[in-house]
PDB file of C-alpha atoms in Angstrom:
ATOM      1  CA  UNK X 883       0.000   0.000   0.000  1.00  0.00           C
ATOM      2  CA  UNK X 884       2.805   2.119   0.486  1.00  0.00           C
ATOM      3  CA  UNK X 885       4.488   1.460  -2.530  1.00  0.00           C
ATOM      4  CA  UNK X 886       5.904  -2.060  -1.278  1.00  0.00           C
ATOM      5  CA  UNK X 887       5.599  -5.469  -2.558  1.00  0.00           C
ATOM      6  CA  UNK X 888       3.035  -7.524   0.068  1.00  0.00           C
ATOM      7  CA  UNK X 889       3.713 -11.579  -0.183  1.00  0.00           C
ATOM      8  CA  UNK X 890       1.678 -13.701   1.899  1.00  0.00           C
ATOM      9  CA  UNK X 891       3.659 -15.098   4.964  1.00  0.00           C
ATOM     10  CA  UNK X 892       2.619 -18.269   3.742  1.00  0.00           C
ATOM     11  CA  UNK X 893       4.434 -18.233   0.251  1.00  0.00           C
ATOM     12  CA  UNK X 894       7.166 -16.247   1.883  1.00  0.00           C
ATOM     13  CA  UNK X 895       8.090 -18.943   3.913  1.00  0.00           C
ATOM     14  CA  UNK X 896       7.805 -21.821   0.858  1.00  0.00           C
ATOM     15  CA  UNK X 897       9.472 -19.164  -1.097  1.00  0.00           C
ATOM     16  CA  UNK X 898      12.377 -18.954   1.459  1.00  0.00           C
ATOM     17  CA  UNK X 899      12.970 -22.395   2.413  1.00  0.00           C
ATOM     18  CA  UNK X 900      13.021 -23.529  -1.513  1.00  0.00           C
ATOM     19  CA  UNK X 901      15.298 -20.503  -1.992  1.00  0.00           C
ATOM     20  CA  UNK X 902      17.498 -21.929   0.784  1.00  0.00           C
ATOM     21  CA  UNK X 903      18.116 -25.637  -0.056  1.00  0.00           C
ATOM     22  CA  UNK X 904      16.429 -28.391   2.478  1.00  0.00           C
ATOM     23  CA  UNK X 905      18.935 -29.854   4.308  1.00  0.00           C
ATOM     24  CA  UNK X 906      17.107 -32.479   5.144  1.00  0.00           C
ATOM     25  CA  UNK X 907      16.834 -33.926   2.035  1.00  0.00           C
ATOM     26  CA  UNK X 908      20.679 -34.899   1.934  1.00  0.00           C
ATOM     27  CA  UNK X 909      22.533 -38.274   2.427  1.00  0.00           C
ATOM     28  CA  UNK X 910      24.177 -38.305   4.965  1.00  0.00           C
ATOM     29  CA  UNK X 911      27.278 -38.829   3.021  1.00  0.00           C
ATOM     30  CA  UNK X 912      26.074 -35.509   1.125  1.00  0.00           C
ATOM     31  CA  UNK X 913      25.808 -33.662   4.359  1.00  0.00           C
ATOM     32  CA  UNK X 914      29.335 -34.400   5.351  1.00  0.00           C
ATOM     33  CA  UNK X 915      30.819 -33.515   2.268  1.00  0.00           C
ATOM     34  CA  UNK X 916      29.295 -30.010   1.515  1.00  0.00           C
ATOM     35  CA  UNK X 917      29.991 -29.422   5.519  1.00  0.00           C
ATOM     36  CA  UNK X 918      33.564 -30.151   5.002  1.00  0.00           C
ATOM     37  CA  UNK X 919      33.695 -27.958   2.074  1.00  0.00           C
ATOM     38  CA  UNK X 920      31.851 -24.882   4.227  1.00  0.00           C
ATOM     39  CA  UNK X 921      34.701 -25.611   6.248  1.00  0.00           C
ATOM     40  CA  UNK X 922      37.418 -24.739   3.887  1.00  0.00           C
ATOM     41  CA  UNK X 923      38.608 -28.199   3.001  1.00  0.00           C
ATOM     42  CA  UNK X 924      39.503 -28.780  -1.090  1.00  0.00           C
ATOM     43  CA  UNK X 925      38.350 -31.578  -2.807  1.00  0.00           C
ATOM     44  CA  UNK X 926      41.757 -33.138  -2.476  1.00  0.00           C
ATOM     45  CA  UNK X 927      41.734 -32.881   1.290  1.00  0.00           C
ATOM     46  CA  UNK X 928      38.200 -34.712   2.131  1.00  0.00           C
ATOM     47  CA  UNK X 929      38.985 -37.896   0.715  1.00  0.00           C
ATOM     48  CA  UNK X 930      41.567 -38.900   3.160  1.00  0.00           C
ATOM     49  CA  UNK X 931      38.977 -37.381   5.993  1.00  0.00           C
ATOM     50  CA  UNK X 932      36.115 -39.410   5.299  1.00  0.00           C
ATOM     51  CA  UNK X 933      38.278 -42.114   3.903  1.00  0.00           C
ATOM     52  CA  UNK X 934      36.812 -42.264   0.239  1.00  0.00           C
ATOM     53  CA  UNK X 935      37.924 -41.486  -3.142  1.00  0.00           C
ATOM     54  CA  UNK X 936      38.318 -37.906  -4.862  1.00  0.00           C
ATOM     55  CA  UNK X 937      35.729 -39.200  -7.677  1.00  0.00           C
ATOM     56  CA  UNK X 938      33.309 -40.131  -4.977  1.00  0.00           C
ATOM     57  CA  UNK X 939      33.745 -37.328  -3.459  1.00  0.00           C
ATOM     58  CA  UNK X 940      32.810 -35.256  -6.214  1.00  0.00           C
ATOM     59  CA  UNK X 941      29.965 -37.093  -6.884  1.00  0.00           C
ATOM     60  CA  UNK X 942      28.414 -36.125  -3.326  1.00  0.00           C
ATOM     61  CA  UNK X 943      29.485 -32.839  -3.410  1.00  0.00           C
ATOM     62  CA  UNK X 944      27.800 -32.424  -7.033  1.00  0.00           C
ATOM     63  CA  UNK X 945      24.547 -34.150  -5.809  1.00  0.00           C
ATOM     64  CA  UNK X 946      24.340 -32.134  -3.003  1.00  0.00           C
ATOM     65  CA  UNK X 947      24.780 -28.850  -4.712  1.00  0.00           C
ATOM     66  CA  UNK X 948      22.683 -30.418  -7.276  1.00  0.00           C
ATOM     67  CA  UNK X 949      19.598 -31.015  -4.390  1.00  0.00           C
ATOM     68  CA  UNK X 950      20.286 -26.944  -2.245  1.00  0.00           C
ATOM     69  CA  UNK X 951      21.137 -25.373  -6.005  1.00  0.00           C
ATOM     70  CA  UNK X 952      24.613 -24.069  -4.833  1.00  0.00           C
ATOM     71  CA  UNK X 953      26.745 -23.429  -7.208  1.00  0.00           C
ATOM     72  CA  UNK X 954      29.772 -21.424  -5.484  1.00  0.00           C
ATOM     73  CA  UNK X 955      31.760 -22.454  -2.429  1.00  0.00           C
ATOM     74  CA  UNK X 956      30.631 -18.980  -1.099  1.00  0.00           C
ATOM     75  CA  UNK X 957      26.793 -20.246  -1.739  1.00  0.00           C
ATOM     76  CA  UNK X 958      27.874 -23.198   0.254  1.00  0.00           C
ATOM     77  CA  UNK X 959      29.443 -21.243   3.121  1.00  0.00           C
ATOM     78  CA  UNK X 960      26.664 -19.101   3.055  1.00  0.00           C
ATOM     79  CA  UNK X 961      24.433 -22.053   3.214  1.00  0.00           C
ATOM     80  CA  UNK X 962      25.745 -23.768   5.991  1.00  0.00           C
ATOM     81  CA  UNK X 963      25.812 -20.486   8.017  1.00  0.00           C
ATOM     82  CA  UNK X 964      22.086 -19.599   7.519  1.00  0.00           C
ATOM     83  CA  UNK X 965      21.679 -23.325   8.986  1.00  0.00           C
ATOM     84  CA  UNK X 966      23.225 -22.924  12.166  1.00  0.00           C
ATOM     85  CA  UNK X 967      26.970 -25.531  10.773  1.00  0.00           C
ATOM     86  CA  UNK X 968      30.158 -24.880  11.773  1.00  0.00           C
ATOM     87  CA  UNK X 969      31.598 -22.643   9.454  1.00  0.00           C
ATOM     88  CA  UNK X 970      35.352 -22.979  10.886  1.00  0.00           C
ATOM     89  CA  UNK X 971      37.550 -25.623  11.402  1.00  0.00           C
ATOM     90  CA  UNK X 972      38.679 -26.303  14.763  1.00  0.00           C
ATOM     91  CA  UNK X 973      41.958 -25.186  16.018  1.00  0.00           C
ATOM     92  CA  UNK X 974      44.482 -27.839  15.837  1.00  0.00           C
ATOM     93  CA  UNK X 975      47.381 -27.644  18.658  1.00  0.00           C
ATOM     94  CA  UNK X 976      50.719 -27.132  17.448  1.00  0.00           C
ATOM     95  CA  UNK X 977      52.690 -30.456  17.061  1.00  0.00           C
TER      96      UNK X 977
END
């Protein structure tokens, strides 16, 4: 009425959550990659963390940004911060 766009809270929230990416509809094998990745880790490094293969590993991660239409690592990052992950790895103590 005030020269602003009005969208019923309904649709907003349909409109939001479809706009963010479900979560929930990730493998858990999914999950842990694209977490891993919000965490800084290269494709090179997550293999030898979850103890899989690089070409497996880029299957997840492509399924996953496939399912939450991500398609940067800063989408990802940003992705797993509006969901409440970790978005830094933990401090490792000097050896």
């Amino acid at each position: 009425m005030a020269g602003d766009n009005y969208v019923d809270p309904a649709l907003a929230a349909r409109i939001l959550s479809a706009a963010q990416g479900d979560p929930g509809n990730l493998s858990e094998r999914e999950r842990s990659v694209i977490q891993l990745v919000a965490l800084g880790y290269s494709n090179k490094e997550i293999p030898s963390r979850l103890s899989l293969g690089i070409k497996t590993i880029e299957t997840y991660r492509t399924r996953a940004t496939d399912k939450l239409e991500l398609h940067s690592r800063a989408a990802i990052v940003r992705f797993a911060h509006s969901n409440g992950w970790p978005i830094e790895p933990p401090v490792q103590a000097n050896r």
